[in-house]
Coordinates of C-alpha atoms in Angstrom, one line a residue:
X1 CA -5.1 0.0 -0.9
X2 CA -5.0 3.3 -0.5
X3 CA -7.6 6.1 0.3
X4 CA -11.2 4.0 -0.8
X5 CA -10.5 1.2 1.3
X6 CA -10.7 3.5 4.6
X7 CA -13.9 5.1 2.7
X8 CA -15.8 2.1 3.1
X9 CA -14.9 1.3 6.8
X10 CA -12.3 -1.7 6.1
X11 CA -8.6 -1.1 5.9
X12 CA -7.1 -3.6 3.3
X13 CA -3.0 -4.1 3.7
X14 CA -1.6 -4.8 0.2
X15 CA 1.8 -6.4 -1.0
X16 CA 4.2 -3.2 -1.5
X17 CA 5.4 -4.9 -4.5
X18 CA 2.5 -6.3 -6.4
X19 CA 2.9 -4.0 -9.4
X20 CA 6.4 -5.7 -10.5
X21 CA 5.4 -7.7 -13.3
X22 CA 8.4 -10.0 -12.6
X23 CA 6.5 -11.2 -8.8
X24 CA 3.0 -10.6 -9.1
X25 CA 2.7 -14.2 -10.0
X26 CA 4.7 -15.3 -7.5
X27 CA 2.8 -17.0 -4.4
X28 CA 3.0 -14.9 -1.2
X29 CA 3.2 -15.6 2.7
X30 CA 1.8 -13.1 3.9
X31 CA 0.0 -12.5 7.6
X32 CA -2.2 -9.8 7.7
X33 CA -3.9 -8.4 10.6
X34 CA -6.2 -5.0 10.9
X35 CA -8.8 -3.4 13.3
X36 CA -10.9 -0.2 13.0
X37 CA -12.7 1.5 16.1
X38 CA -15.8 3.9 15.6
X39 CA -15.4 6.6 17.9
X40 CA -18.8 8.6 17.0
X41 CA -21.2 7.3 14.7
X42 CA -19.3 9.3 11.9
X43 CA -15.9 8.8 12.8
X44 CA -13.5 5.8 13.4
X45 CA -9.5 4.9 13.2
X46 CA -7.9 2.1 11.8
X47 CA -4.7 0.3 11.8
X48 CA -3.7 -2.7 9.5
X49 CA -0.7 -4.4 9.4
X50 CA 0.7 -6.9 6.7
X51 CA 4.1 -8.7 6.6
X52 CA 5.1 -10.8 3.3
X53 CA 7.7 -13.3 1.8
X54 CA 8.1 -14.5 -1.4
X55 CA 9.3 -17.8 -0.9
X56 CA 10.6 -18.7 -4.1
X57 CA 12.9 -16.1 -5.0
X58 CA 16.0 -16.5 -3.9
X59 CA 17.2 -14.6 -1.6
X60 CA 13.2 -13.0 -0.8
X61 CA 12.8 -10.0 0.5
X62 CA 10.5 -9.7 3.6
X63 CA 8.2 -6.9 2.8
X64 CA 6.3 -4.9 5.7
X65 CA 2.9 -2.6 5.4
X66 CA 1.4 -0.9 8.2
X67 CA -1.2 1.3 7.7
X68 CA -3.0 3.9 9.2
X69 CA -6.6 5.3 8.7
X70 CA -8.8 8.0 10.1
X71 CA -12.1 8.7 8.4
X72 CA -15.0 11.8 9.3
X73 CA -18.2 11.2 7.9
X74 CA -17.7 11.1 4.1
X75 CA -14.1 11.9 4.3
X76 CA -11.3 9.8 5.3
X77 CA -7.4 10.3 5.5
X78 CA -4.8 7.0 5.1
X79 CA -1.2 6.9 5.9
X80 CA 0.7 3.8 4.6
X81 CA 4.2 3.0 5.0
X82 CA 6.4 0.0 3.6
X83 CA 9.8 -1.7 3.9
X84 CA 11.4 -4.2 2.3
X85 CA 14.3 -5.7 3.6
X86 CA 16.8 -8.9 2.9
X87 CA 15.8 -11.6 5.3
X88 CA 14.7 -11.0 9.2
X89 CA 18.0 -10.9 10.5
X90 CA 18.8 -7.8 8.5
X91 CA 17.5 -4.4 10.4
X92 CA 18.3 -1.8 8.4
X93 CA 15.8 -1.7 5.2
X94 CA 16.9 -2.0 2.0
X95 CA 13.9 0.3 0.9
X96 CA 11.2 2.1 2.7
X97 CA 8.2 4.7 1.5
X98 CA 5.6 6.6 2.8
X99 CA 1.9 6.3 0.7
X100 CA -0.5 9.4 1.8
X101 CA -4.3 9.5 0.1
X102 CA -7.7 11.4 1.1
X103 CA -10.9 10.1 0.1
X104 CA -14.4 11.9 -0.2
X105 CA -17.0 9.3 -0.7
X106 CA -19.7 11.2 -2.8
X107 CA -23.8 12.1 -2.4
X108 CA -24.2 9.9 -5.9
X109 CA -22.3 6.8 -4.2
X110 CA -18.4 7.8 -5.6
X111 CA -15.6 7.7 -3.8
X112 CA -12.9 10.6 -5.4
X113 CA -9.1 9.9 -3.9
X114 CA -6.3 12.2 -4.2
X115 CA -2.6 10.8 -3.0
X116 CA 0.8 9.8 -3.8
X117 CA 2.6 6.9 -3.6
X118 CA 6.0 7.1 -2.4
X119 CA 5.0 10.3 -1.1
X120 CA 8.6 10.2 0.8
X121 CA 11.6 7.0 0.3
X122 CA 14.8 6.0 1.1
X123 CA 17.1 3.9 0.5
X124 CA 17.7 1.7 -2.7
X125 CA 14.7 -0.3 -4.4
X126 CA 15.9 -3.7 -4.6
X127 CA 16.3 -5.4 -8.3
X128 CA 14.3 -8.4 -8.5
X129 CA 14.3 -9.0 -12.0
X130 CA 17.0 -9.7 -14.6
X131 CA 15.3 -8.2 -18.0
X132 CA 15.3 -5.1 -18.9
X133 CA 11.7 -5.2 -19.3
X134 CA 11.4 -6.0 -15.3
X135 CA 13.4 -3.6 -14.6
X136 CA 11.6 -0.9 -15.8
X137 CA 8.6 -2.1 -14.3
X138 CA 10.8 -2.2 -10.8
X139 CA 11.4 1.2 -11.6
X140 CA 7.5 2.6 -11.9
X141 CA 6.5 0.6 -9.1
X142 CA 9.3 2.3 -6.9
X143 CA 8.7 5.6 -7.9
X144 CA 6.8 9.1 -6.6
X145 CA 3.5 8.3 -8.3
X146 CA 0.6 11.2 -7.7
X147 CA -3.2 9.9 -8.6
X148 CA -6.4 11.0 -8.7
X149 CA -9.1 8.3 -8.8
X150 CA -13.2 8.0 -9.7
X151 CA -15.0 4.8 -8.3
X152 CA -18.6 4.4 -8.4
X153 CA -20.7 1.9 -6.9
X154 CA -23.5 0.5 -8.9

């Protein structure tokens, strides 16, 4: 995720697509790898990267996250990018974004984030379901989302 995750000191790759309601059950192979190096005592970079397949859909999309993170003291920056593409013989993607998020992590134990997701895309989203109801869950998922978010730690 996005912005907290950096906050804490560990970046955590996600599946691009778990929103769709139509594969969030699905079973994923996914290979994740990530590292983070403290350059000070208050500041470190991060990298995490995270490569999926959804095995039984046909036709499954491989689905790619790398992530970037950078974090000052209490503040902390993440750049995310994702592609989804048909199949690993296929170069070009069939969908790509750019997720960008800053993080304050608070006196009182908070964490505030401010960001977008699918700050920048190209390319087509593909359809993965055959409802109409999945479809217009494809199309939030795949769409410039602005957020503010409140965590607290108890």
């Amino acid at each position: 995720s996005l912005g907290p995750a950096a906050a804490v000191g560990m970046p955590q790759p996600t599946l691009p697509m778990a929103p769709l309601a139509s594969v969030a059950r699905e079973p994923a192979q996914t290979l994740t790898l990530g590292s983070e190096l403290s350059l000070s005592e208050q500041s470190r970079i991060g990298v995490a990267l995270a490569m999926s397949r959804l095995p039984r859909l046909e036709n499954s999309p491989d689905i790619g996250r790398v992530q970037f993170s950078l974090a000052y003291g209490d503040f902390s920056a993440d750049m995310a990018t994702q592609m989804i593409r048909k199949g690993m013989e296929s170069v070009s993607p069939w969908w790509s974004s750019m997720d960008l998020g800053v993080s304050w992590r608070t006196p009182w134990s908070g964490i505030i984030s401010v960001g977008a997701r699918n700050l920048f895309s190209s390319g087509d989203p593909p359809r993965l379901g055959n409802s109409p109801v999945a479809e217009a869950n494809e199309a939030d998922a795949f769409s410039r989302t602005p957020y503010v978010r409140y965590e607290q730690d108890f």
